Amino acid sequence: MAKVAIVYHSGFGHTAVQAESVASGARSVPGTEVTLVKVDEWEAHVNALNAADAIIFGAPTYMGSASAQFKTFMDATGKIWYGQGWKDKLAAGFTNSASQSGDKLNTLIQLAIFGAQHGMIWVSLGELPQNNSSQSSPDTVNRLGSFLGAMAQSNNDQGPELAPPAADRKTAEILGARVATQAARWVMGA
């Protein structure tokens, strides 16, 4: 059985919706155990994080980088980093902001570097952009054209019951399923 943990921060509920979608995608892979961890509760779930085969990191993009709350979590993992406790686990990431770009790529890079510092192996989204021609639609997966992880865009005048849109939720599910599939392969090959 592959174990996937999703640790995330959500300031207004939109990134929580994205995290639930990632979890749904991971659960769709048979034999996957999924643990959702709010970033401010991570220490209570440190055993689940340490036991996970993959950890997926999620943070809203605020002012061009991961939220301060998520950065606090990153900094607090120093003892795990020093002991290389997450070395060779799979890692992936997702982010959300109100703007189409919102500098979300910077947040995904920040999360990937964080995983690399822990000695983790990054899993990308693995989906081609599908909203980049005159024949395409913003209702398709990976509509924001990300490769490094799942991006979502939530209008700032809509609550989490409406945003992020279905296409971004589906993109998050794809990321969760991809990580869970790779974690199962990782466990089998170990």
mmCIF file of C-alpha atoms in Angstrom:
data_model
loop_
_atom_site.group_PDB
_atom_site.id
_atom_site.type_symbol
_atom_site.label_atom_id
_atom_site.label_comp_id
_atom_site.label_asym_id
_atom_site.label_seq_id
_atom_site.Cartn_x
_atom_site.Cartn_y
_atom_site.Cartn_z
ATOM 1 C CA MET A 1 0.000 0.000 0.000
ATOM 2 C CA ALA A 2 1.331 3.420 -0.962
ATOM 3 C CA LYS A 3 0.992 6.202 1.593
ATOM 4 C CA VAL A 4 0.478 9.739 0.329
ATOM 5 C CA ALA A 5 0.379 12.755 2.642
ATOM 6 C CA ILE A 6 -0.855 16.158 1.539
ATOM 7 C CA VAL A 7 0.271 19.069 3.698
ATOM 8 C CA TYR A 8 -1.259 22.421 2.810
ATOM 9 C CA HIS A 9 -2.194 25.916 3.918
ATOM 10 C CA SER A 10 -5.384 27.640 2.846
ATOM 11 C CA GLY A 11 -6.096 31.197 3.877
ATOM 12 C CA PHE A 12 -9.573 31.585 2.379
ATOM 13 C CA GLY A 13 -10.599 27.991 1.630
ATOM 14 C CA HIS A 14 -9.692 27.898 -2.068
ATOM 15 C CA THR A 15 -6.436 25.983 -1.601
ATOM 16 C CA ALA A 16 -8.275 23.588 0.745
ATOM 17 C CA VAL A 17 -10.632 22.790 -2.151
ATOM 18 C CA GLN A 18 -7.584 22.153 -4.320
ATOM 19 C CA ALA A 19 -6.069 19.933 -1.591
ATOM 20 C CA GLU A 20 -9.303 17.909 -1.400
ATOM 21 C CA SER A 21 -9.139 17.448 -5.175
ATOM 22 C CA VAL A 22 -5.529 16.258 -4.954
ATOM 23 C CA ALA A 23 -6.613 13.813 -2.228
ATOM 24 C CA SER A 24 -9.526 12.585 -4.346
ATOM 25 C CA GLY A 25 -7.171 11.886 -7.235
ATOM 26 C CA ALA A 26 -4.728 10.038 -4.970
ATOM 27 C CA ARG A 27 -7.564 7.967 -3.461
ATOM 28 C CA SER A 28 -8.645 6.938 -6.969
ATOM 29 C CA VAL A 29 -5.507 4.784 -7.200
ATOM 30 C CA PRO A 30 -6.297 1.416 -5.584
ATOM 31 C CA GLY A 31 -4.354 0.635 -2.445
ATOM 32 C CA THR A 32 -3.466 4.242 -1.649
ATOM 33 C CA GLU A 33 -3.745 5.583 1.875
ATOM 34 C CA VAL A 34 -4.159 9.363 1.909
ATOM 35 C CA THR A 35 -3.617 11.720 4.839
ATOM 36 C CA LEU A 36 -4.627 15.391 4.550
ATOM 37 C CA VAL A 37 -2.711 17.654 6.930
ATOM 38 C CA LYS A 38 -3.413 21.321 7.555
ATOM 39 C CA VAL A 39 -0.078 23.091 7.803
ATOM 40 C CA ASP A 40 -0.751 24.474 11.277
ATOM 41 C CA GLU A 41 -1.410 20.910 12.520
ATOM 42 C CA TRP A 42 1.612 19.266 10.901
ATOM 43 C CA GLU A 43 3.433 18.476 14.130
ATOM 44 C CA ALA A 44 0.470 16.385 15.323
ATOM 45 C CA HIS A 45 0.764 14.417 12.056
ATOM 46 C CA VAL A 46 4.554 14.219 11.821
ATOM 47 C CA ASN A 47 4.443 10.411 12.111
ATOM 48 C CA ALA A 48 2.138 10.209 9.082
ATOM 49 C CA LEU A 49 4.434 12.541 7.145
ATOM 50 C CA ASN A 50 7.482 10.511 8.117
ATOM 51 C CA ALA A 51 5.747 7.250 7.141
ATOM 52 C CA ALA A 52 4.497 8.578 3.799
ATOM 53 C CA ASP A 53 5.981 7.367 0.537
ATOM 54 C CA ALA A 54 5.057 10.712 -1.046
ATOM 55 C CA ILE A 55 4.316 14.155 0.342
ATOM 56 C CA ILE A 56 2.420 16.668 -1.756
ATOM 57 C CA PHE A 57 2.888 20.276 -0.687
ATOM 58 C CA GLY A 58 0.192 22.898 -1.258
ATOM 59 C CA ALA A 59 0.211 26.618 -0.589
ATOM 60 C CA PRO A 60 -1.592 29.652 -1.895
ATOM 61 C CA THR A 61 0.576 32.132 -3.721
ATOM 62 C CA TYR A 62 0.658 35.379 -1.795
ATOM 63 C CA MET A 63 2.819 38.240 -3.025
ATOM 64 C CA GLY A 64 4.688 35.971 -5.447
ATOM 65 C CA SER A 65 5.589 33.090 -3.130
ATOM 66 C CA ALA A 66 4.165 30.528 -0.739
ATOM 67 C CA SER A 67 2.130 31.955 2.123
ATOM 68 C CA ALA A 68 3.954 32.902 5.317
ATOM 69 C CA GLN A 69 2.141 30.106 7.151
ATOM 70 C CA PHE A 70 3.498 27.531 4.725
ATOM 71 C CA LYS A 71 6.976 29.064 4.899
ATOM 72 C CA THR A 72 6.811 28.732 8.690
ATOM 73 C CA PHE A 73 6.165 25.005 8.216
ATOM 74 C CA MET A 74 9.063 24.754 5.770
ATOM 75 C CA ASP A 75 11.412 26.401 8.238
ATOM 76 C CA ALA A 76 10.145 24.226 11.097
ATOM 77 C CA THR A 77 11.182 21.029 9.277
ATOM 78 C CA GLY A 78 14.864 21.811 9.882
ATOM 79 C CA LYS A 79 15.403 18.851 12.214
ATOM 80 C CA ILE A 80 13.849 16.480 9.669
ATOM 81 C CA TRP A 81 16.064 18.033 6.989
ATOM 82 C CA TYR A 82 19.177 17.669 9.134
ATOM 83 C CA GLY A 83 18.432 13.987 9.716
ATOM 84 C CA GLN A 84 17.404 13.504 6.068
ATOM 85 C CA GLY A 85 14.129 12.003 7.312
ATOM 86 C CA TRP A 86 12.293 12.599 4.049
ATOM 87 C CA LYS A 87 15.139 11.628 1.746
ATOM 88 C CA ASP A 88 14.039 9.531 -1.254
ATOM 89 C CA LYS A 89 10.333 10.170 -0.686
ATOM 90 C CA LEU A 90 8.392 11.434 -3.680
ATOM 91 C CA ALA A 91 7.257 15.059 -3.604
ATOM 92 C CA ALA A 92 4.932 17.244 -5.648
ATOM 93 C CA GLY A 93 3.187 20.569 -5.277
ATOM 94 C CA PHE A 94 0.177 22.712 -6.023
ATOM 95 C CA THR A 95 -0.745 26.346 -5.613
ATOM 96 C CA ASN A 96 -3.616 28.759 -6.090
ATOM 97 C CA SER A 97 -4.002 32.515 -6.505
ATOM 98 C CA ALA A 98 -6.582 34.994 -7.720
ATOM 99 C CA SER A 99 -4.679 36.055 -10.837
ATOM 100 C CA GLN A 100 -4.110 33.940 -13.931
ATOM 101 C CA SER A 101 -0.379 34.066 -13.334
ATOM 102 C CA GLY A 102 -0.048 35.570 -9.901
ATOM 103 C CA ASP A 103 3.561 34.358 -10.011
ATOM 104 C CA LYS A 104 2.379 30.836 -9.143
ATOM 105 C CA LEU A 105 5.387 29.325 -10.915
ATOM 106 C CA ASN A 106 7.619 30.933 -8.302
ATOM 107 C CA THR A 107 5.684 29.153 -5.552
ATOM 108 C CA LEU A 108 5.991 25.789 -7.309
ATOM 109 C CA ILE A 109 9.731 26.379 -7.729
ATOM 110 C CA GLN A 110 9.939 27.234 -4.038
ATOM 111 C CA LEU A 111 8.134 23.983 -3.152
ATOM 112 C CA ALA A 112 10.341 21.937 -5.517
ATOM 113 C CA ILE A 113 13.513 23.408 -4.009
ATOM 114 C CA PHE A 114 12.146 22.666 -0.541
ATOM 115 C CA GLY A 115 11.600 19.042 -1.593
ATOM 116 C CA ALA A 116 15.076 18.887 -3.151
ATOM 117 C CA GLN A 117 16.653 20.202 0.034
ATOM 118 C CA HIS A 118 14.990 17.331 1.848
ATOM 119 C CA GLY A 119 16.457 14.900 -0.708
ATOM 120 C CA MET A 120 13.030 14.149 -2.179
ATOM 121 C CA ILE A 121 12.250 13.212 -5.788
ATOM 122 C CA TRP A 122 9.889 15.656 -7.520
ATOM 123 C CA VAL A 123 6.893 14.438 -9.539
ATOM 124 C CA SER A 124 5.636 16.893 -12.143
ATOM 125 C CA LEU A 125 2.055 17.327 -13.332
ATOM 126 C CA GLY A 126 2.676 15.352 -16.539
ATOM 127 C CA GLU A 127 -0.089 17.062 -18.525
ATOM 128 C CA LEU A 128 0.290 19.163 -21.642
ATOM 129 C CA PRO A 129 -1.351 22.593 -21.549
ATOM 130 C CA GLN A 130 -4.798 22.396 -23.114
ATOM 131 C CA ASN A 131 -5.854 26.032 -23.257
ATOM 132 C CA ASN A 132 -3.361 27.481 -25.713
ATOM 133 C CA SER A 133 -5.041 27.607 -29.097
ATOM 134 C CA SER A 134 -8.039 29.282 -30.691
ATOM 135 C CA GLN A 135 -9.791 25.905 -30.644
ATOM 136 C CA SER A 136 -9.261 25.276 -26.926
ATOM 137 C CA SER A 137 -11.336 26.153 -23.919
ATOM 138 C CA PRO A 138 -10.603 27.440 -20.417
ATOM 139 C CA ASP A 139 -12.684 24.486 -19.218
ATOM 140 C CA THR A 140 -9.883 21.997 -19.933
ATOM 141 C CA VAL A 141 -7.344 20.496 -17.555
ATOM 142 C CA ASN A 142 -4.048 22.304 -17.114
ATOM 143 C CA ARG A 143 -5.701 25.412 -18.525
ATOM 144 C CA LEU A 144 -3.009 27.554 -16.854
ATOM 145 C CA GLY A 145 -0.188 25.680 -18.616
ATOM 146 C CA SER A 146 1.864 24.427 -15.683
ATOM 147 C CA PHE A 147 4.392 21.620 -15.881
ATOM 148 C CA LEU A 148 6.008 21.675 -12.424
ATOM 149 C CA GLY A 149 2.803 21.107 -10.455
ATOM 150 C CA ALA A 150 -0.912 21.884 -10.348
ATOM 151 C CA MET A 151 -1.962 25.511 -10.572
ATOM 152 C CA ALA A 152 -5.411 26.872 -9.818
ATOM 153 C CA GLN A 153 -6.946 30.310 -10.190
ATOM 154 C CA SER A 154 -9.744 31.486 -7.926
ATOM 155 C CA ASN A 155 -11.569 34.713 -8.628
ATOM 156 C CA ASN A 156 -11.164 37.004 -5.630
ATOM 157 C CA ASP A 157 -14.888 37.744 -5.519
ATOM 158 C CA GLN A 158 -15.939 34.082 -5.291
ATOM 159 C CA GLY A 159 -15.818 31.777 -2.307
ATOM 160 C CA PRO A 160 -14.426 28.235 -2.281
ATOM 161 C CA GLU A 161 -17.839 26.798 -3.162
ATOM 162 C CA LEU A 162 -17.323 28.243 -6.681
ATOM 163 C CA ALA A 163 -13.578 28.689 -7.060
ATOM 164 C CA PRO A 164 -11.265 27.260 -8.160
ATOM 165 C CA PRO A 165 -13.221 26.185 -11.249
ATOM 166 C CA ALA A 166 -13.887 22.554 -12.191
ATOM 167 C CA ALA A 167 -10.987 22.467 -14.686
ATOM 168 C CA ASP A 168 -8.494 23.371 -11.954
ATOM 169 C CA ARG A 169 -10.039 20.873 -9.539
ATOM 170 C CA LYS A 170 -9.690 18.171 -12.195
ATOM 171 C CA THR A 171 -6.064 19.210 -12.767
ATOM 172 C CA ALA A 172 -5.439 18.784 -9.030
ATOM 173 C CA GLU A 173 -7.037 15.321 -9.152
ATOM 174 C CA ILE A 174 -4.701 14.382 -11.987
ATOM 175 C CA LEU A 175 -1.702 15.455 -9.904
ATOM 176 C CA GLY A 176 -2.911 13.400 -6.927
ATOM 177 C CA ALA A 177 -3.475 10.314 -9.081
ATOM 178 C CA ARG A 178 -0.086 10.704 -10.769
ATOM 179 C CA VAL A 179 1.736 10.947 -7.450
ATOM 180 C CA ALA A 180 -0.188 7.978 -5.993
ATOM 181 C CA THR A 181 0.558 5.884 -9.096
ATOM 182 C CA GLN A 182 4.246 6.730 -8.906
ATOM 183 C CA ALA A 183 4.278 6.075 -5.152
ATOM 184 C CA ALA A 184 2.794 2.606 -5.748
ATOM 185 C CA ARG A 185 5.514 1.923 -8.324
ATOM 186 C CA TRP A 186 8.106 3.318 -5.921
ATOM 187 C CA VAL A 187 6.923 1.033 -3.107
ATOM 188 C CA MET A 188 6.840 -2.024 -5.382
ATOM 189 C CA GLY A 189 10.384 -1.359 -6.574
ATOM 190 C CA ALA A 190 11.763 -0.723 -3.094
#
